[in-house]
JSON list of C-alpha atoms in Angstrom, two decimals:
[
{"chain": "A", "resi": 1, "resn": "MET", "atom": "CA", "xyz": [-6.20, 17.34, -32.14]},
{"chain": "A", "resi": 2, "resn": "LEU", "atom": "CA", "xyz": [-8.81, 18.41, -29.61]},
{"chain": "A", "resi": 3, "resn": "LEU", "atom": "CA", "xyz": [-11.00, 15.79, -28.04]},
{"chain": "A", "resi": 4, "resn": "CYS", "atom": "CA", "xyz": [-14.77, 15.96, -28.26]},
{"chain": "A", "resi": 5, "resn": "SER", "atom": "CA", "xyz": [-15.35, 14.02, -25.07]},
{"chain": "A", "resi": 6, "resn": "PRO", "atom": "CA", "xyz": [-16.95, 14.96, -21.75]},
{"chain": "A", "resi": 7, "resn": "LEU", "atom": "CA", "xyz": [-13.47, 14.89, -20.21]},
{"chain": "A", "resi": 8, "resn": "PHE", "atom": "CA", "xyz": [-12.28, 17.75, -22.38]},
{"chain": "A", "resi": 9, "resn": "ALA", "atom": "CA", "xyz": [-15.57, 19.68, -23.00]},
{"chain": "A", "resi": 10, "resn": "GLN", "atom": "CA", "xyz": [-16.52, 20.81, -26.51]},
{"chain": "A", "resi": 11, "resn": "PRO", "atom": "CA", "xyz": [-13.72, 21.49, -29.01]},
{"chain": "A", "resi": 12, "resn": "SER", "atom": "CA", "xyz": [-14.34, 25.23, -29.02]},
{"chain": "A", "resi": 13, "resn": "THR", "atom": "CA", "xyz": [-13.96, 25.48, -25.25]},
{"chain": "A", "resi": 14, "resn": "SER", "atom": "CA", "xyz": [-11.57, 22.61, -24.60]},
{"chain": "A", "resi": 15, "resn": "LEU", "atom": "CA", "xyz": [-8.59, 23.50, -22.46]},
{"chain": "A", "resi": 16, "resn": "LEU", "atom": "CA", "xyz": [-6.85, 20.16, -22.78]},
{"chain": "A", "resi": 17, "resn": "SER", "atom": "CA", "xyz": [-5.80, 18.45, -25.98]},
{"chain": "A", "resi": 18, "resn": "ARG", "atom": "CA", "xyz": [-5.08, 14.75, -26.35]},
{"chain": "A", "resi": 19, "resn": "ALA", "atom": "CA", "xyz": [-1.36, 15.63, -26.49]},
{"chain": "A", "resi": 20, "resn": "ASP", "atom": "CA", "xyz": [-1.69, 17.58, -23.22]},
{"chain": "A", "resi": 21, "resn": "PHE", "atom": "CA", "xyz": [-3.41, 14.67, -21.51]},
{"chain": "A", "resi": 22, "resn": "ILE", "atom": "CA", "xyz": [-0.77, 12.24, -22.77]},
{"chain": "A", "resi": 23, "resn": "GLN", "atom": "CA", "xyz": [1.94, 14.58, -21.44]},
{"chain": "A", "resi": 24, "resn": "ASN", "atom": "CA", "xyz": [0.22, 14.63, -18.02]},
{"chain": "A", "resi": 25, "resn": "TRP", "atom": "CA", "xyz": [0.30, 10.81, -17.97]},
{"chain": "A", "resi": 26, "resn": "LYS", "atom": "CA", "xyz": [3.97, 10.86, -18.91]},
{"chain": "A", "resi": 27, "resn": "THR", "atom": "CA", "xyz": [4.65, 13.22, -16.00]},
{"chain": "A", "resi": 28, "resn": "SER", "atom": "CA", "xyz": [2.64, 10.95, -13.70]},
{"chain": "A", "resi": 29, "resn": "LYS", "atom": "CA", "xyz": [4.72, 7.99, -14.90]},
{"chain": "A", "resi": 30, "resn": "GLU", "atom": "CA", "xyz": [8.00, 9.79, -14.21]},
{"chain": "A", "resi": 31, "resn": "PHE", "atom": "CA", "xyz": [6.86, 10.96, -10.78]},
{"chain": "A", "resi": 32, "resn": "THR", "atom": "CA", "xyz": [5.45, 7.58, -9.73]},
{"chain": "A", "resi": 33, "resn": "ILE", "atom": "CA", "xyz": [8.62, 5.78, -10.82]},
{"chain": "A", "resi": 34, "resn": "ALA", "atom": "CA", "xyz": [10.73, 8.39, -9.00]},
{"chain": "A", "resi": 35, "resn": "VAL", "atom": "CA", "xyz": [8.78, 7.61, -5.80]},
{"chain": "A", "resi": 36, "resn": "ALA", "atom": "CA", "xyz": [9.28, 3.87, -6.32]},
{"chain": "A", "resi": 37, "resn": "GLU", "atom": "CA", "xyz": [13.00, 4.33, -7.01]},
{"chain": "A", "resi": 38, "resn": "LYS", "atom": "CA", "xyz": [13.55, 6.55, -3.96]},
{"chain": "A", "resi": 39, "resn": "MET", "atom": "CA", "xyz": [12.10, 4.04, -1.49]},
{"chain": "A", "resi": 40, "resn": "PRO", "atom": "CA", "xyz": [14.85, 1.67, -0.31]},
{"chain": "A", "resi": 41, "resn": "GLU", "atom": "CA", "xyz": [14.12, -1.97, -1.12]},
{"chain": "A", "resi": 42, "resn": "GLU", "atom": "CA", "xyz": [14.09, -2.95, 2.55]},
{"chain": "A", "resi": 43, "resn": "PHE", "atom": "CA", "xyz": [10.93, -0.82, 2.97]},
{"chain": "A", "resi": 44, "resn": "TYR", "atom": "CA", "xyz": [9.02, -2.36, 0.04]},
{"chain": "A", "resi": 45, "resn": "GLY", "atom": "CA", "xyz": [7.28, -4.64, 2.54]},
{"chain": "A", "resi": 46, "resn": "TYR", "atom": "CA", "xyz": [6.37, -1.74, 4.86]},
{"chain": "A", "resi": 47, "resn": "LYS", "atom": "CA", "xyz": [2.74, -0.94, 5.54]},
{"chain": "A", "resi": 48, "resn": "ALA", "atom": "CA", "xyz": [1.34, 1.51, 8.06]},
{"chain": "A", "resi": 49, "resn": "ASN", "atom": "CA", "xyz": [-1.00, -1.08, 9.62]},
{"chain": "A", "resi": 50, "resn": "ASP", "atom": "CA", "xyz": [-2.49, -4.50, 8.92]},
{"chain": "A", "resi": 51, "resn": "GLU", "atom": "CA", "xyz": [-5.37, -2.99, 6.92]},
{"chain": "A", "resi": 52, "resn": "GLU", "atom": "CA", "xyz": [-3.07, -1.32, 4.38]},
{"chain": "A", "resi": 53, "resn": "MET", "atom": "CA", "xyz": [-1.18, -2.57, 1.34]},
{"chain": "A", "resi": 54, "resn": "THR", "atom": "CA", "xyz": [2.59, -2.74, 1.51]},
{"chain": "A", "resi": 55, "resn": "PHE", "atom": "CA", "xyz": [4.60, -0.12, -0.37]},
{"chain": "A", "resi": 56, "resn": "ALA", "atom": "CA", "xyz": [5.22, -2.67, -3.14]},
{"chain": "A", "resi": 57, "resn": "GLY", "atom": "CA", "xyz": [1.53, -3.53, -3.07]},
{"chain": "A", "resi": 58, "resn": "LEU", "atom": "CA", "xyz": [0.60, 0.12, -3.59]},
{"chain": "A", "resi": 59, "resn": "MET", "atom": "CA", "xyz": [2.90, 0.41, -6.59]},
{"chain": "A", "resi": 60, "resn": "LEU", "atom": "CA", "xyz": [1.60, -2.83, -8.12]},
{"chain": "A", "resi": 61, "resn": "HIS", "atom": "CA", "xyz": [-1.99, -1.76, -7.44]},
{"chain": "A", "resi": 62, "resn": "ILE", "atom": "CA", "xyz": [-1.38, 1.45, -9.40]},
{"chain": "A", "resi": 63, "resn": "ALA", "atom": "CA", "xyz": [0.09, -0.54, -12.30]},
{"chain": "A", "resi": 64, "resn": "ASN", "atom": "CA", "xyz": [-2.57, -3.24, -12.40]},
{"chain": "A", "resi": 65, "resn": "ALA", "atom": "CA", "xyz": [-5.59, -0.96, -11.89]},
{"chain": "A", "resi": 66, "resn": "ASN", "atom": "CA", "xyz": [-4.50, 1.49, -14.58]},
{"chain": "A", "resi": 67, "resn": "GLU", "atom": "CA", "xyz": [-3.76, -1.23, -17.08]},
{"chain": "A", "resi": 68, "resn": "PHE", "atom": "CA", "xyz": [-7.08, -2.97, -16.36]},
{"chain": "A", "resi": 69, "resn": "ARG", "atom": "CA", "xyz": [-9.14, 0.21, -16.82]},
{"chain": "A", "resi": 70, "resn": "PHE", "atom": "CA", "xyz": [-7.29, 1.37, -19.93]},
{"chain": "A", "resi": 71, "resn": "ALA", "atom": "CA", "xyz": [-7.83, -2.06, -21.49]},
{"chain": "A", "resi": 72, "resn": "GLN", "atom": "CA", "xyz": [-11.50, -1.82, -20.52]},
{"chain": "A", "resi": 73, "resn": "ILE", "atom": "CA", "xyz": [-11.96, 1.60, -22.14]},
{"chain": "A", "resi": 74, "resn": "SER", "atom": "CA", "xyz": [-10.03, 0.70, -25.29]},
{"chain": "A", "resi": 75, "resn": "GLU", "atom": "CA", "xyz": [-11.93, -2.60, -25.41]},
{"chain": "A", "resi": 76, "resn": "ASP", "atom": "CA", "xyz": [-8.64, -4.42, -25.49]},
{"chain": "A", "resi": 77, "resn": "LYS", "atom": "CA", "xyz": [-7.92, -7.69, -23.73]},
{"chain": "A", "resi": 78, "resn": "ALA", "atom": "CA", "xyz": [-6.13, -6.78, -20.51]},
{"chain": "A", "resi": 79, "resn": "PRO", "atom": "CA", "xyz": [-2.61, -8.19, -20.48]},
{"chain": "A", "resi": 80, "resn": "ALA", "atom": "CA", "xyz": [-2.21, -11.08, -18.05]},
{"chain": "A", "resi": 81, "resn": "VAL", "atom": "CA", "xyz": [-0.05, -10.21, -15.07]},
{"chain": "A", "resi": 82, "resn": "VAL", "atom": "CA", "xyz": [2.22, -12.76, -13.49]},
{"chain": "A", "resi": 83, "resn": "ALA", "atom": "CA", "xyz": [1.85, -12.37, -9.75]},
{"chain": "A", "resi": 84, "resn": "PRO", "atom": "CA", "xyz": [4.87, -13.81, -7.98]},
{"chain": "A", "resi": 85, "resn": "ARG", "atom": "CA", "xyz": [4.69, -13.98, -4.22]},
{"chain": "A", "resi": 86, "resn": "HIS", "atom": "CA", "xyz": [7.71, -11.72, -3.79]},
{"chain": "A", "resi": 87, "resn": "TRP", "atom": "CA", "xyz": [8.28, -8.63, -5.92]},
{"chain": "A", "resi": 88, "resn": "PRO", "atom": "CA", "xyz": [11.80, -7.22, -5.69]},
{"chain": "A", "resi": 89, "resn": "LYS", "atom": "CA", "xyz": [12.17, -3.48, -6.17]},
{"chain": "A", "resi": 90, "resn": "THR", "atom": "CA", "xyz": [13.46, -3.76, -9.74]},
{"chain": "A", "resi": 91, "resn": "ALA", "atom": "CA", "xyz": [10.50, -5.96, -10.75]},
{"chain": "A", "resi": 92, "resn": "VAL", "atom": "CA", "xyz": [8.02, -3.50, -9.22]},
{"chain": "A", "resi": 93, "resn": "ILE", "atom": "CA", "xyz": [9.61, -0.56, -11.06]},
{"chain": "A", "resi": 94, "resn": "ASN", "atom": "CA", "xyz": [9.65, -2.52, -14.32]},
{"chain": "A", "resi": 95, "resn": "ARG", "atom": "CA", "xyz": [5.96, -3.40, -13.83]},
{"chain": "A", "resi": 96, "resn": "LEU", "atom": "CA", "xyz": [5.11, 0.28, -13.22]},
{"chain": "A", "resi": 97, "resn": "ARG", "atom": "CA", "xyz": [7.03, 1.30, -16.34]},
{"chain": "A", "resi": 98, "resn": "GLU", "atom": "CA", "xyz": [5.27, -1.39, -18.43]},
{"chain": "A", "resi": 99, "resn": "SER", "atom": "CA", "xyz": [1.83, -0.39, -17.24]},
{"chain": "A", "resi": 100, "resn": "PHE", "atom": "CA", "xyz": [2.36, 3.34, -17.80]},
{"chain": "A", "resi": 101, "resn": "ASP", "atom": "CA", "xyz": [3.76, 2.67, -21.28]},
{"chain": "A", "resi": 102, "resn": "TYR", "atom": "CA", "xyz": [0.69, 0.56, -22.06]},
{"chain": "A", "resi": 103, "resn": "CYS", "atom": "CA", "xyz": [-1.68, 3.27, -20.79]},
{"chain": "A", "resi": 104, "resn": "ILE", "atom": "CA", "xyz": [0.11, 6.12, -22.55]},
{"chain": "A", "resi": 105, "resn": "GLY", "atom": "CA", "xyz": [0.04, 4.12, -25.77]},
{"chain": "A", "resi": 106, "resn": "LYS", "atom": "CA", "xyz": [-3.68, 3.48, -25.39]},
{"chain": "A", "resi": 107, "resn": "LEU", "atom": "CA", "xyz": [-4.41, 7.19, -24.87]},
{"chain": "A", "resi": 108, "resn": "GLY", "atom": "CA", "xyz": [-3.48, 7.79, -28.49]},
{"chain": "A", "resi": 109, "resn": "THR", "atom": "CA", "xyz": [-5.94, 5.16, -29.75]},
{"chain": "A", "resi": 110, "resn": "ILE", "atom": "CA", "xyz": [-9.07, 5.63, -27.63]},
{"chain": "A", "resi": 111, "resn": "THR", "atom": "CA", "xyz": [-11.90, 6.89, -29.84]},
{"chain": "A", "resi": 112, "resn": "ASP", "atom": "CA", "xyz": [-14.45, 9.58, -29.05]},
{"chain": "A", "resi": 113, "resn": "GLU", "atom": "CA", "xyz": [-17.06, 6.81, -28.92]},
{"chain": "A", "resi": 114, "resn": "GLN", "atom": "CA", "xyz": [-15.02, 4.99, -26.26]},
{"chain": "A", "resi": 115, "resn": "PHE", "atom": "CA", "xyz": [-14.68, 8.23, -24.26]},
{"chain": "A", "resi": 116, "resn": "LYS", "atom": "CA", "xyz": [-18.48, 8.55, -24.25]},
{"chain": "A", "resi": 117, "resn": "LYS", "atom": "CA", "xyz": [-19.38, 4.86, -23.82]},
{"chain": "A", "resi": 118, "resn": "ARG", "atom": "CA", "xyz": [-20.60, 3.71, -20.39]},
{"chain": "A", "resi": 119, "resn": "PHE", "atom": "CA", "xyz": [-18.67, 0.90, -18.68]},
{"chain": "A", "resi": 120, "resn": "GLN", "atom": "CA", "xyz": [-19.34, -1.18, -15.56]},
{"chain": "A", "resi": 121, "resn": "VAL", "atom": "CA", "xyz": [-16.91, -0.06, -12.83]},
{"chain": "A", "resi": 122, "resn": "GLY", "atom": "CA", "xyz": [-18.51, -0.91, -9.49]},
{"chain": "A", "resi": 123, "resn": "TRP", "atom": "CA", "xyz": [-17.08, 2.20, -7.80]},
{"chain": "A", "resi": 124, "resn": "TYR", "atom": "CA", "xyz": [-18.48, 3.59, -4.55]},
{"chain": "A", "resi": 125, "resn": "GLU", "atom": "CA", "xyz": [-22.04, 4.69, -5.25]},
{"chain": "A", "resi": 126, "resn": "ARG", "atom": "CA", "xyz": [-21.33, 4.60, -9.00]},
{"chain": "A", "resi": 127, "resn": "PRO", "atom": "CA", "xyz": [-21.78, 1.27, -10.75]},
{"chain": "A", "resi": 128, "resn": "GLU", "atom": "CA", "xyz": [-20.87, 2.65, -14.17]},
{"chain": "A", "resi": 129, "resn": "ALA", "atom": "CA", "xyz": [-18.92, 5.52, -15.71]},
{"chain": "A", "resi": 130, "resn": "SER", "atom": "CA", "xyz": [-18.05, 6.85, -19.14]},
{"chain": "A", "resi": 131, "resn": "GLY", "atom": "CA", "xyz": [-14.63, 6.15, -20.63]},
{"chain": "A", "resi": 132, "resn": "ALA", "atom": "CA", "xyz": [-13.67, 9.79, -20.03]},
{"chain": "A", "resi": 133, "resn": "GLN", "atom": "CA", "xyz": [-14.75, 9.58, -16.39]},
{"chain": "A", "resi": 134, "resn": "ILE", "atom": "CA", "xyz": [-12.73, 6.40, -15.95]},
{"chain": "A", "resi": 135, "resn": "LEU", "atom": "CA", "xyz": [-9.59, 8.01, -17.43]},
{"chain": "A", "resi": 136, "resn": "LEU", "atom": "CA", "xyz": [-9.90, 10.98, -15.11]},
{"chain": "A", "resi": 137, "resn": "GLY", "atom": "CA", "xyz": [-10.68, 8.65, -12.21]},
{"chain": "A", "resi": 138, "resn": "MET", "atom": "CA", "xyz": [-7.55, 6.60, -12.87]},
{"chain": "A", "resi": 139, "resn": "TYR", "atom": "CA", "xyz": [-5.40, 9.72, -13.03]},
{"chain": "A", "resi": 140, "resn": "VAL", "atom": "CA", "xyz": [-6.73, 10.71, -9.59]},
{"chain": "A", "resi": 141, "resn": "HIS", "atom": "CA", "xyz": [-6.41, 7.10, -8.36]},
{"chain": "A", "resi": 142, "resn": "THR", "atom": "CA", "xyz": [-2.72, 7.11, -9.29]},
{"chain": "A", "resi": 143, "resn": "ALA", "atom": "CA", "xyz": [-2.13, 10.40, -7.46]},
{"chain": "A", "resi": 144, "resn": "HIS", "atom": "CA", "xyz": [-4.03, 9.10, -4.41]},
{"chain": "A", "resi": 145, "resn": "HIS", "atom": "CA", "xyz": [-1.93, 5.96, -4.04]},
{"chain": "A", "resi": 146, "resn": "ARG", "atom": "CA", "xyz": [1.32, 7.71, -4.94]},
{"chain": "A", "resi": 147, "resn": "ALA", "atom": "CA", "xyz": [0.61, 10.19, -2.12]},
{"chain": "A", "resi": 148, "resn": "GLN", "atom": "CA", "xyz": [-0.09, 7.27, 0.20]},
{"chain": "A", "resi": 149, "resn": "ALA", "atom": "CA", "xyz": [3.29, 5.80, -0.79]},
{"chain": "A", "resi": 150, "resn": "GLU", "atom": "CA", "xyz": [4.93, 9.14, 0.02]},
{"chain": "A", "resi": 151, "resn": "VAL", "atom": "CA", "xyz": [3.43, 8.99, 3.52]},
{"chain": "A", "resi": 152, "resn": "TYR", "atom": "CA", "xyz": [4.99, 5.53, 3.89]},
{"chain": "A", "resi": 153, "resn": "MET", "atom": "CA", "xyz": [8.30, 7.11, 2.93]},
{"chain": "A", "resi": 154, "resn": "ARG", "atom": "CA", "xyz": [7.93, 9.92, 5.47]},
{"chain": "A", "resi": 155, "resn": "ALA", "atom": "CA", "xyz": [7.00, 7.38, 8.16]},
{"chain": "A", "resi": 156, "resn": "ASN", "atom": "CA", "xyz": [10.41, 5.85, 7.54]},
{"chain": "A", "resi": 157, "resn": "ASN", "atom": "CA", "xyz": [12.27, 9.19, 7.49]},
{"chain": "A", "resi": 158, "resn": "ILE", "atom": "CA", "xyz": [12.77, 9.13, 3.72]},
{"chain": "A", "resi": 159, "resn": "LYS", "atom": "CA", "xyz": [12.18, 12.36, 1.82]},
{"chain": "A", "resi": 160, "resn": "PRO", "atom": "CA", "xyz": [10.03, 11.72, -1.27]},
{"chain": "A", "resi": 161, "resn": "PRO", "atom": "CA", "xyz": [11.01, 13.22, -4.62]},
{"chain": "A", "resi": 162, "resn": "ASP", "atom": "CA", "xyz": [9.86, 16.80, -5.15]},
{"chain": "A", "resi": 163, "resn": "TYR", "atom": "CA", "xyz": [6.37, 17.23, -6.55]},
{"chain": "A", "resi": 164, "resn": "ARG", "atom": "CA", "xyz": [6.11, 17.25, -10.35]},
{"chain": "A", "resi": 165, "resn": "PRO", "atom": "CA", "xyz": [3.00, 19.00, -11.67]}
]
């Protein structure tokens, strides 16, 4: 099924089907979890400087932000997240897996109307965005923070997993 949303252009010219987009999110899930698994637990508290999030914080930020925005677009109540003070590696990876599974599941249910609908986002110089713009933005957001996590790994002489397009 081809999408008729601004994210995918018109059906006759669309290059990306819903199934393709879902597959891209599945690849992003696998790659993000591979990054989280490769980082030794003793570096989960590492951050480059006081202004940055810790490695665990980056991973949890990816999970929470994606889940929040996908719930917003699908007009679903965002699942409540328990926020313990300390997140061991296994809990962080489980949280990532949960959030990606939630988002991938939602991708199959978001309607064309929800892709087109405008939502309040409060992003830099953009107070609102369409559902399609938010989905694309979250895909980029995930890649941005995953790359930041890979820099944290390199700073600790840990080779990140190979890139997965």
